[in-house]
Amino acid sequence: AELNICMIKEICNLIKLKTNLLISSSLNIDPNSTKNIRNIEICKSLNATHYVSGMGAKNYNNVELYSQHKIQLTYQNYTPIIYPQINGSFLSNLSVLDYLFNVSKSDYGKLFMQ
């Protein structure tokens, strides 16, 4: 976990992404709660009224449960950022590592600031 946290922080720095990063274990959340309840508890602990979820979670998100807790559930409408890739035509939905290996360091973050 510590390695992942360090890597995430470094990638944020490289692409000039300014955001607050929180580790859920630092919040007073039951680590054994179900996915829906855990997300709701995290939202409540941060006074959030809106939760943006990935499309893959549509299979298990309980919309009514979020509504009962007065948390608006929205699904990402993600459009990939197109960047040059070494192998020709653009292939989307890859890791940020693909971006870092295909874009010059001087251009890191430029696409995210448009």
mmCIF file of N, CA and C in Angstrom:
data_model
loop_
_atom_site.group_PDB
_atom_site.id
_atom_site.type_symbol
_atom_site.label_atom_id
_atom_site.label_comp_id
_atom_site.label_asym_id
_atom_site.label_seq_id
_atom_site.Cartn_x
_atom_site.Cartn_y
_atom_site.Cartn_z
ATOM 1 N N ALA A 1 0.833 -1.192 0.000
ATOM 2 C CA ALA A 1 0.000 0.000 0.000
ATOM 3 C C ALA A 1 0.879 1.258 0.000
ATOM 4 N N GLU A 2 1.937 1.243 0.793
ATOM 5 C CA GLU A 2 2.805 2.424 0.855
ATOM 6 C C GLU A 2 3.449 2.720 -0.497
ATOM 7 N N LEU A 3 3.858 1.686 -1.207
ATOM 8 C CA LEU A 3 4.446 1.868 -2.528
ATOM 9 C C LEU A 3 3.418 2.482 -3.484
ATOM 10 N N ASN A 4 2.190 1.950 -3.477
ATOM 11 C CA ASN A 4 1.140 2.497 -4.339
ATOM 12 C C ASN A 4 0.863 3.959 -4.028
ATOM 13 N N ILE A 5 0.804 4.301 -2.757
ATOM 14 C CA ILE A 5 0.540 5.684 -2.351
ATOM 15 C C ILE A 5 1.659 6.595 -2.854
ATOM 16 N N CYS A 6 2.895 6.165 -2.697
ATOM 17 C CA CYS A 6 4.033 6.960 -3.184
ATOM 18 C C CYS A 6 3.970 7.128 -4.703
ATOM 19 N N MET A 7 3.618 6.060 -5.408
ATOM 20 C CA MET A 7 3.540 6.137 -6.868
ATOM 21 C C MET A 7 2.409 7.068 -7.307
ATOM 22 N N ILE A 8 1.271 6.980 -6.663
ATOM 23 C CA ILE A 8 0.135 7.856 -7.001
ATOM 24 C C ILE A 8 0.513 9.310 -6.772
ATOM 25 N N LYS A 9 1.162 9.600 -5.652
ATOM 26 C CA LYS A 9 1.587 10.978 -5.372
ATOM 27 C C LYS A 9 2.586 11.475 -6.412
ATOM 28 N N GLU A 10 3.521 10.629 -6.794
ATOM 29 C CA GLU A 10 4.523 11.023 -7.784
ATOM 30 C C GLU A 10 3.881 11.248 -9.155
ATOM 31 N N ILE A 11 2.965 10.387 -9.548
ATOM 32 C CA ILE A 11 2.276 10.568 -10.830
ATOM 33 C C ILE A 11 1.468 11.864 -10.809
ATOM 34 N N CYS A 12 0.793 12.156 -9.717
ATOM 35 C CA CYS A 12 0.059 13.423 -9.600
ATOM 36 C C CYS A 12 1.004 14.608 -9.775
ATOM 37 N N ASN A 13 2.165 14.536 -9.167
ATOM 38 C CA ASN A 13 3.160 15.606 -9.321
ATOM 39 C C ASN A 13 3.624 15.719 -10.771
ATOM 40 N N LEU A 14 3.910 14.589 -11.402
ATOM 41 C CA LEU A 14 4.401 14.603 -12.783
ATOM 42 C C LEU A 14 3.407 15.223 -13.753
ATOM 43 N N ILE A 15 2.133 14.877 -13.601
ATOM 44 C CA ILE A 15 1.126 15.403 -14.532
ATOM 45 C C ILE A 15 0.488 16.692 -14.020
ATOM 46 N N LYS A 16 1.069 17.235 -12.943
ATOM 47 C CA LYS A 16 0.638 18.516 -12.382
ATOM 48 C C LYS A 16 -0.825 18.507 -11.943
ATOM 49 N N LEU A 17 -1.242 17.388 -11.354
ATOM 50 C CA LEU A 17 -2.596 17.248 -10.837
ATOM 51 C C LEU A 17 -2.595 17.662 -9.375
ATOM 52 N N LYS A 18 -3.270 18.746 -9.090
ATOM 53 C CA LYS A 18 -3.347 19.264 -7.724
ATOM 54 C C LYS A 18 -4.657 18.794 -7.101
ATOM 55 N N THR A 19 -4.555 17.900 -6.146
ATOM 56 C CA THR A 19 -5.742 17.372 -5.479
ATOM 57 C C THR A 19 -5.377 16.910 -4.078
ATOM 58 N N ASN A 20 -6.373 16.852 -3.240
ATOM 59 C CA ASN A 20 -6.161 16.294 -1.907
ATOM 60 C C ASN A 20 -6.336 14.788 -1.992
ATOM 61 N N LEU A 21 -5.397 14.055 -1.454
ATOM 62 C CA LEU A 21 -5.480 12.603 -1.422
ATOM 63 C C LEU A 21 -5.714 12.163 0.015
ATOM 64 N N LEU A 22 -6.719 11.324 0.203
ATOM 65 C CA LEU A 22 -7.021 10.784 1.524
ATOM 66 C C LEU A 22 -6.954 9.274 1.464
ATOM 67 N N ILE A 23 -6.517 8.693 2.525
ATOM 68 C CA ILE A 23 -6.487 7.241 2.648
ATOM 69 C C ILE A 23 -7.697 6.854 3.490
ATOM 70 N N SER A 24 -8.558 6.004 2.942
ATOM 71 C CA SER A 24 -9.809 5.694 3.638
ATOM 72 C C SER A 24 -9.576 5.101 5.030
ATOM 73 N N SER A 25 -8.453 4.428 5.221
ATOM 74 C CA SER A 25 -8.168 3.870 6.550
ATOM 75 C C SER A 25 -7.912 4.959 7.588
ATOM 76 N N SER A 26 -7.674 6.200 7.144
ATOM 77 C CA SER A 26 -7.487 7.299 8.090
ATOM 78 C C SER A 26 -8.828 7.863 8.558
ATOM 79 N N LEU A 27 -9.908 7.437 7.905
ATOM 80 C CA LEU A 27 -11.246 7.860 8.300
ATOM 81 C C LEU A 27 -11.812 6.833 9.268
ATOM 82 N N ASN A 28 -12.798 7.217 10.019
ATOM 83 C CA ASN A 28 -13.399 6.310 10.997
ATOM 84 C C ASN A 28 -14.496 5.494 10.314
ATOM 85 N N ILE A 29 -14.070 4.590 9.423
ATOM 86 C CA ILE A 29 -14.978 3.789 8.607
ATOM 87 C C ILE A 29 -14.765 2.308 8.941
ATOM 88 N N ASP A 30 -15.859 1.572 9.025
ATOM 89 C CA ASP A 30 -15.766 0.132 9.270
ATOM 90 C C ASP A 30 -15.168 -0.541 8.035
ATOM 91 N N PRO A 31 -13.966 -1.128 8.143
ATOM 92 C CA PRO A 31 -13.325 -1.745 6.974
ATOM 93 C C PRO A 31 -14.057 -2.990 6.466
ATOM 94 N N ASN A 32 -14.982 -3.517 7.258
ATOM 95 C CA ASN A 32 -15.703 -4.723 6.858
ATOM 96 C C ASN A 32 -17.076 -4.435 6.255
ATOM 97 N N SER A 33 -17.417 -3.164 6.101
ATOM 98 C CA SER A 33 -18.732 -2.836 5.550
ATOM 99 C C SER A 33 -18.783 -3.163 4.060
ATOM 100 N N THR A 34 -19.999 -3.333 3.558
ATOM 101 C CA THR A 34 -20.186 -3.672 2.145
ATOM 102 C C THR A 34 -19.757 -2.491 1.276
ATOM 103 N N LYS A 35 -19.563 -2.749 -0.018
ATOM 104 C CA LYS A 35 -19.103 -1.711 -0.944
ATOM 105 C C LYS A 35 -19.989 -0.479 -0.892
ATOM 106 N N ASN A 36 -21.306 -0.658 -0.955
ATOM 107 C CA ASN A 36 -22.222 0.474 -0.938
ATOM 108 C C ASN A 36 -22.144 1.238 0.376
ATOM 109 N N ILE A 37 -22.231 0.529 1.476
ATOM 110 C CA ILE A 37 -22.205 1.171 2.790
ATOM 111 C C ILE A 37 -20.868 1.852 3.018
ATOM 112 N N ARG A 38 -19.798 1.217 2.630
ATOM 113 C CA ARG A 38 -18.466 1.820 2.800
ATOM 114 C C ARG A 38 -18.375 3.141 2.042
ATOM 115 N N ASN A 39 -18.813 3.150 0.784
ATOM 116 C CA ASN A 39 -18.781 4.396 0.003
ATOM 117 C C ASN A 39 -19.661 5.462 0.639
ATOM 118 N N ILE A 40 -20.823 5.070 1.124
ATOM 119 C CA ILE A 40 -21.730 6.019 1.784
ATOM 120 C C ILE A 40 -21.092 6.563 3.059
ATOM 121 N N GLU A 41 -20.470 5.696 3.845
ATOM 122 C CA GLU A 41 -19.805 6.137 5.082
ATOM 123 C C GLU A 41 -18.658 7.096 4.780
ATOM 124 N N ILE A 42 -17.910 6.821 3.731
ATOM 125 C CA ILE A 42 -16.825 7.732 3.337
ATOM 126 C C ILE A 42 -17.413 9.085 2.948
ATOM 127 N N CYS A 43 -18.465 9.070 2.135
ATOM 128 C CA CYS A 43 -19.121 10.332 1.737
ATOM 129 C C CYS A 43 -19.586 11.109 2.964
ATOM 130 N N LYS A 44 -20.239 10.435 3.888
ATOM 131 C CA LYS A 44 -20.740 11.110 5.091
ATOM 132 C C LYS A 44 -19.593 11.689 5.921
ATOM 133 N N SER A 45 -18.506 10.938 6.053
ATOM 134 C CA SER A 45 -17.388 11.424 6.876
ATOM 135 C C SER A 45 -16.733 12.663 6.258
ATOM 136 N N LEU A 46 -16.900 12.839 4.949
ATOM 137 C CA LEU A 46 -16.326 13.992 4.252
ATOM 138 C C LEU A 46 -17.378 15.049 3.927
ATOM 139 N N ASN A 47 -18.586 14.879 4.468
ATOM 140 C CA ASN A 47 -19.703 15.787 4.212
ATOM 141 C C ASN A 47 -20.030 15.907 2.734
ATOM 142 N N ALA A 48 -19.859 14.817 2.004
ATOM 143 C CA ALA A 48 -20.151 14.809 0.571
ATOM 144 C C ALA A 48 -21.632 14.496 0.354
ATOM 145 N N THR A 49 -22.209 15.144 -0.635
ATOM 146 C CA THR A 49 -23.606 14.901 -0.981
ATOM 147 C C THR A 49 -23.729 14.259 -2.365
ATOM 148 N N HIS A 50 -22.591 13.989 -2.984
ATOM 149 C CA HIS A 50 -22.571 13.482 -4.359
ATOM 150 C C HIS A 50 -21.451 12.443 -4.465
ATOM 151 N N TYR A 51 -21.761 11.301 -5.072
ATOM 152 C CA TYR A 51 -20.765 10.256 -5.280
ATOM 153 C C TYR A 51 -20.704 9.946 -6.774
ATOM 154 N N VAL A 52 -19.522 10.074 -7.359
ATOM 155 C CA VAL A 52 -19.315 9.760 -8.770
ATOM 156 C C VAL A 52 -18.691 8.375 -8.841
ATOM 157 N N SER A 53 -19.375 7.477 -9.514
ATOM 158 C CA SER A 53 -18.973 6.080 -9.564
ATOM 159 C C SER A 53 -18.513 5.691 -10.962
ATOM 160 N N GLY A 54 -17.665 4.698 -11.026
ATOM 161 C CA GLY A 54 -17.287 4.119 -12.307
ATOM 162 C C GLY A 54 -18.436 3.294 -12.865
ATOM 163 N N MET A 55 -18.457 3.126 -14.168
ATOM 164 C CA MET A 55 -19.536 2.386 -14.825
ATOM 165 C C MET A 55 -19.588 0.922 -14.384
ATOM 166 N N GLY A 56 -18.439 0.329 -14.068
ATOM 167 C CA GLY A 56 -18.399 -1.067 -13.659
ATOM 168 C C GLY A 56 -19.177 -1.340 -12.381
ATOM 169 N N ALA A 57 -19.333 -0.329 -11.550
ATOM 170 C CA ALA A 57 -20.042 -0.507 -10.280
ATOM 171 C C ALA A 57 -21.555 -0.502 -10.446
ATOM 172 N N LYS A 58 -22.030 -0.212 -11.660
ATOM 173 C CA LYS A 58 -23.478 -0.241 -11.912
ATOM 174 C C LYS A 58 -24.055 -1.610 -11.585
ATOM 175 N N ASN A 59 -23.220 -2.633 -11.673
ATOM 176 C CA ASN A 59 -23.665 -3.999 -11.394
ATOM 177 C C ASN A 59 -24.002 -4.227 -9.928
ATOM 178 N N TYR A 60 -23.423 -3.436 -9.024
ATOM 179 C CA TYR A 60 -23.676 -3.671 -7.603
ATOM 180 C C TYR A 60 -24.128 -2.449 -6.821
ATOM 181 N N ASN A 61 -24.058 -1.263 -7.394
ATOM 182 C CA ASN A 61 -24.520 -0.081 -6.662
ATOM 183 C C ASN A 61 -26.013 -0.184 -6.386
ATOM 184 N N ASN A 62 -26.382 0.166 -5.162
ATOM 185 C CA ASN A 62 -27.777 0.177 -4.755
ATOM 186 C C ASN A 62 -28.244 1.631 -4.760
ATOM 187 N N VAL A 63 -28.862 2.052 -5.854
ATOM 188 C CA VAL A 63 -29.265 3.448 -6.051
ATOM 189 C C VAL A 63 -30.175 3.915 -4.916
ATOM 190 N N GLU A 64 -31.087 3.073 -4.506
ATOM 191 C CA GLU A 64 -32.037 3.431 -3.442
ATOM 192 C C GLU A 64 -31.321 3.688 -2.121
ATOM 193 N N LEU A 65 -30.292 2.903 -1.834
ATOM 194 C CA LEU A 65 -29.531 3.069 -0.594
ATOM 195 C C LEU A 65 -28.831 4.428 -0.560
ATOM 196 N N TYR A 66 -28.229 4.823 -1.678
ATOM 197 C CA TYR A 66 -27.596 6.147 -1.751
ATOM 198 C C TYR A 66 -28.647 7.229 -1.552
ATOM 199 N N SER A 67 -29.782 7.072 -2.184
ATOM 200 C CA SER A 67 -30.866 8.039 -2.081
ATOM 201 C C SER A 67 -31.352 8.173 -0.636
ATOM 202 N N GLN A 68 -31.496 7.050 0.059
ATOM 203 C CA GLN A 68 -31.924 7.065 1.464
ATOM 204 C C GLN A 68 -30.971 7.874 2.336
ATOM 205 N N HIS A 69 -29.703 7.873 1.960
ATOM 206 C CA HIS A 69 -28.692 8.605 2.727
ATOM 207 C C HIS A 69 -28.452 10.014 2.166
ATOM 208 N N LYS A 70 -29.331 10.415 1.246
ATOM 209 C CA LYS A 70 -29.269 11.754 0.634
ATOM 210 C C LYS A 70 -27.932 12.017 -0.072
ATOM 211 N N ILE A 71 -27.463 10.994 -0.761
ATOM 212 C CA ILE A 71 -26.234 11.108 -1.553
ATOM 213 C C ILE A 71 -26.609 10.854 -3.008
ATOM 214 N N GLN A 72 -26.337 11.832 -3.838
ATOM 215 C CA GLN A 72 -26.643 11.703 -5.261
ATOM 216 C C GLN A 72 -25.594 10.815 -5.920
ATOM 217 N N LEU A 73 -26.049 9.771 -6.580
ATOM 218 C CA LEU A 73 -25.169 8.820 -7.262
ATOM 219 C C LEU A 73 -25.168 9.132 -8.752
ATOM 220 N N THR A 74 -23.992 9.384 -9.295
ATOM 221 C CA THR A 74 -23.831 9.677 -10.713
ATOM 222 C C THR A 74 -22.738 8.778 -11.259
ATOM 223 N N TYR A 75 -22.895 8.380 -12.523
ATOM 224 C CA TYR A 75 -21.874 7.554 -13.159
ATOM 225 C C TYR A 75 -21.015 8.405 -14.082
ATOM 226 N N GLN A 76 -19.734 8.077 -14.113
ATOM 227 C CA GLN A 76 -18.789 8.799 -14.968
ATOM 228 C C GLN A 76 -19.265 8.806 -16.406
ATOM 229 N N ASN A 77 -19.047 9.927 -17.026
ATOM 230 C CA ASN A 77 -19.232 10.019 -18.469
ATOM 231 C C ASN A 77 -17.867 10.416 -19.009
ATOM 232 N N TYR A 78 -16.970 9.462 -19.026
ATOM 233 C CA TYR A 78 -15.555 9.708 -19.286
ATOM 234 C C TYR A 78 -15.245 9.670 -20.777
ATOM 235 N N THR A 79 -14.597 10.726 -21.226
ATOM 236 C CA THR A 79 -14.077 10.761 -22.587
ATOM 237 C C THR A 79 -12.556 10.732 -22.481
ATOM 238 N N PRO A 80 -11.907 9.709 -23.037
ATOM 239 C CA PRO A 80 -10.453 9.616 -22.880
ATOM 240 C C PRO A 80 -9.722 10.778 -23.531
ATOM 241 N N ILE A 81 -8.639 11.187 -22.891
ATOM 242 C CA ILE A 81 -7.762 12.207 -23.449
ATOM 243 C C ILE A 81 -6.883 11.528 -24.487
ATOM 244 N N ILE A 82 -6.878 12.061 -25.702
ATOM 245 C CA ILE A 82 -6.089 11.454 -26.778
ATOM 246 C C ILE A 82 -4.681 12.047 -26.752
ATOM 247 N N TYR A 83 -3.714 11.177 -26.747
ATOM 248 C CA TYR A 83 -2.309 11.576 -26.734
ATOM 249 C C TYR A 83 -1.565 10.705 -27.744
ATOM 250 N N PRO A 84 -0.414 11.158 -28.210
ATOM 251 C CA PRO A 84 0.325 10.358 -29.192
ATOM 252 C C PRO A 84 0.856 9.072 -28.560
ATOM 253 N N GLN A 85 0.698 7.971 -29.285
ATOM 254 C CA GLN A 85 1.238 6.693 -28.845
ATOM 255 C C GLN A 85 2.219 6.192 -29.898
ATOM 256 N N ILE A 86 3.267 5.557 -29.453
ATOM 257 C CA ILE A 86 4.356 5.114 -30.318
ATOM 258 C C ILE A 86 3.878 4.174 -31.425
ATOM 259 N N ASN A 87 2.917 3.333 -31.130
ATOM 260 C CA ASN A 87 2.511 2.302 -32.082
ATOM 261 C C ASN A 87 1.421 2.732 -33.055
ATOM 262 N N GLY A 88 1.270 4.016 -33.315
ATOM 263 C CA GLY A 88 0.326 4.455 -34.346
ATOM 264 C C GLY A 88 -0.995 4.914 -33.799
ATOM 265 N N SER A 89 -2.070 4.236 -34.213
ATOM 266 C CA SER A 89 -3.412 4.700 -33.848
ATOM 267 C C SER A 89 -3.629 4.628 -32.338
ATOM 268 N N PHE A 90 -4.447 5.543 -31.870
ATOM 269 C CA PHE A 90 -4.680 5.690 -30.436
ATOM 270 C C PHE A 90 -5.502 4.535 -29.876
ATOM 271 N N LEU A 91 -5.027 3.971 -28.782
ATOM 272 C CA LEU A 91 -5.737 2.928 -28.051
ATOM 273 C C LEU A 91 -6.105 3.510 -26.694
ATOM 274 N N SER A 92 -7.404 3.611 -26.413
ATOM 275 C CA SER A 92 -7.859 4.273 -25.184
ATOM 276 C C SER A 92 -7.937 3.317 -23.996
ATOM 277 N N ASN A 93 -8.202 3.917 -22.840
ATOM 278 C CA ASN A 93 -8.454 3.207 -21.583
ATOM 279 C C ASN A 93 -7.264 2.394 -21.082
ATOM 280 N N LEU A 94 -6.071 2.911 -21.327
ATOM 281 C CA LEU A 94 -4.874 2.268 -20.793
ATOM 282 C C LEU A 94 -4.472 2.967 -19.496
ATOM 283 N N SER A 95 -3.493 2.451 -18.839
ATOM 284 C CA SER A 95 -2.992 3.017 -17.599
ATOM 285 C C SER A 95 -2.320 4.362 -17.838
ATOM 286 N N VAL A 96 -2.259 5.165 -16.796
ATOM 287 C CA VAL A 96 -1.533 6.435 -16.871
ATOM 288 C C VAL A 96 -0.061 6.179 -17.210
ATOM 289 N N LEU A 97 0.418 4.979 -16.926
ATOM 290 C CA LEU A 97 1.805 4.644 -17.261
ATOM 291 C C LEU A 97 2.026 4.681 -18.766
ATOM 292 N N ASP A 98 1.018 4.279 -19.542
ATOM 293 C CA ASP A 98 1.131 4.362 -20.998
ATOM 294 C C ASP A 98 1.311 5.814 -21.420
ATOM 295 N N TYR A 99 0.554 6.694 -20.825
ATOM 296 C CA TYR A 99 0.683 8.132 -21.096
ATOM 297 C C TYR A 99 2.098 8.605 -20.766
ATOM 298 N N LEU A 100 2.598 8.244 -19.598
ATOM 299 C CA LEU A 100 3.927 8.699 -19.165
ATOM 300 C C LEU A 100 5.035 8.172 -20.080
ATOM 301 N N PHE A 101 4.865 6.971 -20.614
ATOM 302 C CA PHE A 101 5.888 6.401 -21.489
ATOM 303 C C PHE A 101 5.793 6.891 -22.928
ATOM 304 N N ASN A 102 4.664 7.483 -23.311
ATOM 305 C CA ASN A 102 4.469 7.927 -24.687
ATOM 306 C C ASN A 102 4.574 9.435 -24.888
ATOM 307 N N VAL A 103 4.526 10.190 -23.829
ATOM 308 C CA VAL A 103 4.547 11.648 -23.921
ATOM 309 C C VAL A 103 5.846 12.150 -23.296
ATOM 310 N N SER A 104 6.429 13.170 -23.883
ATOM 311 C CA SER A 104 7.682 13.697 -23.328
ATOM 312 C C SER A 104 7.414 14.347 -21.966
ATOM 313 N N LYS A 105 8.397 14.288 -21.102
ATOM 314 C CA LYS A 105 8.248 14.807 -19.745
ATOM 315 C C LYS A 105 7.864 16.284 -19.747
ATOM 316 N N SER A 106 8.368 17.042 -20.724
ATOM 317 C CA SER A 106 8.026 18.461 -20.787
ATOM 318 C C SER A 106 6.546 18.684 -21.100
ATOM 319 N N ASP A 107 5.878 17.670 -21.633
ATOM 320 C CA ASP A 107 4.444 17.790 -21.958
ATOM 321 C C ASP A 107 3.528 17.183 -20.897
ATOM 322 N N TYR A 108 4.088 16.565 -19.867
ATOM 323 C CA TYR A 108 3.262 15.973 -18.814
ATOM 324 C C TYR A 108 2.309 17.034 -18.278
ATOM 325 N N GLY A 109 1.081 16.674 -18.151
ATOM 326 C CA GLY A 109 0.081 17.564 -17.562
ATOM 327 C C GLY A 109 -0.589 18.502 -18.526
ATOM 328 N N LYS A 110 0.010 18.784 -19.678
ATOM 329 C CA LYS A 110 -0.568 19.748 -20.604
ATOM 330 C C LYS A 110 -1.949 19.305 -21.086
ATOM 331 N N LEU A 111 -2.114 18.044 -21.379
ATOM 332 C CA LEU A 111 -3.398 17.550 -21.857
ATOM 333 C C LEU A 111 -4.483 17.630 -20.784
ATOM 334 N N PHE A 112 -4.089 17.565 -19.533
ATOM 335 C CA PHE A 112 -5.052 17.586 -18.442
ATOM 336 C C PHE A 112 -5.496 18.998 -18.109
ATOM 337 N N MET A 113 -4.810 19.997 -18.623
ATOM 338 C CA MET A 113 -5.121 21.395 -18.294
ATOM 339 C C MET A 113 -5.956 22.067 -19.381
ATOM 340 N N GLN A 114 -6.389 21.324 -20.369
ATOM 341 C CA GLN A 114 -7.161 21.920 -21.463
ATOM 342 C C GLN A 114 -8.588 22.156 -21.051
#
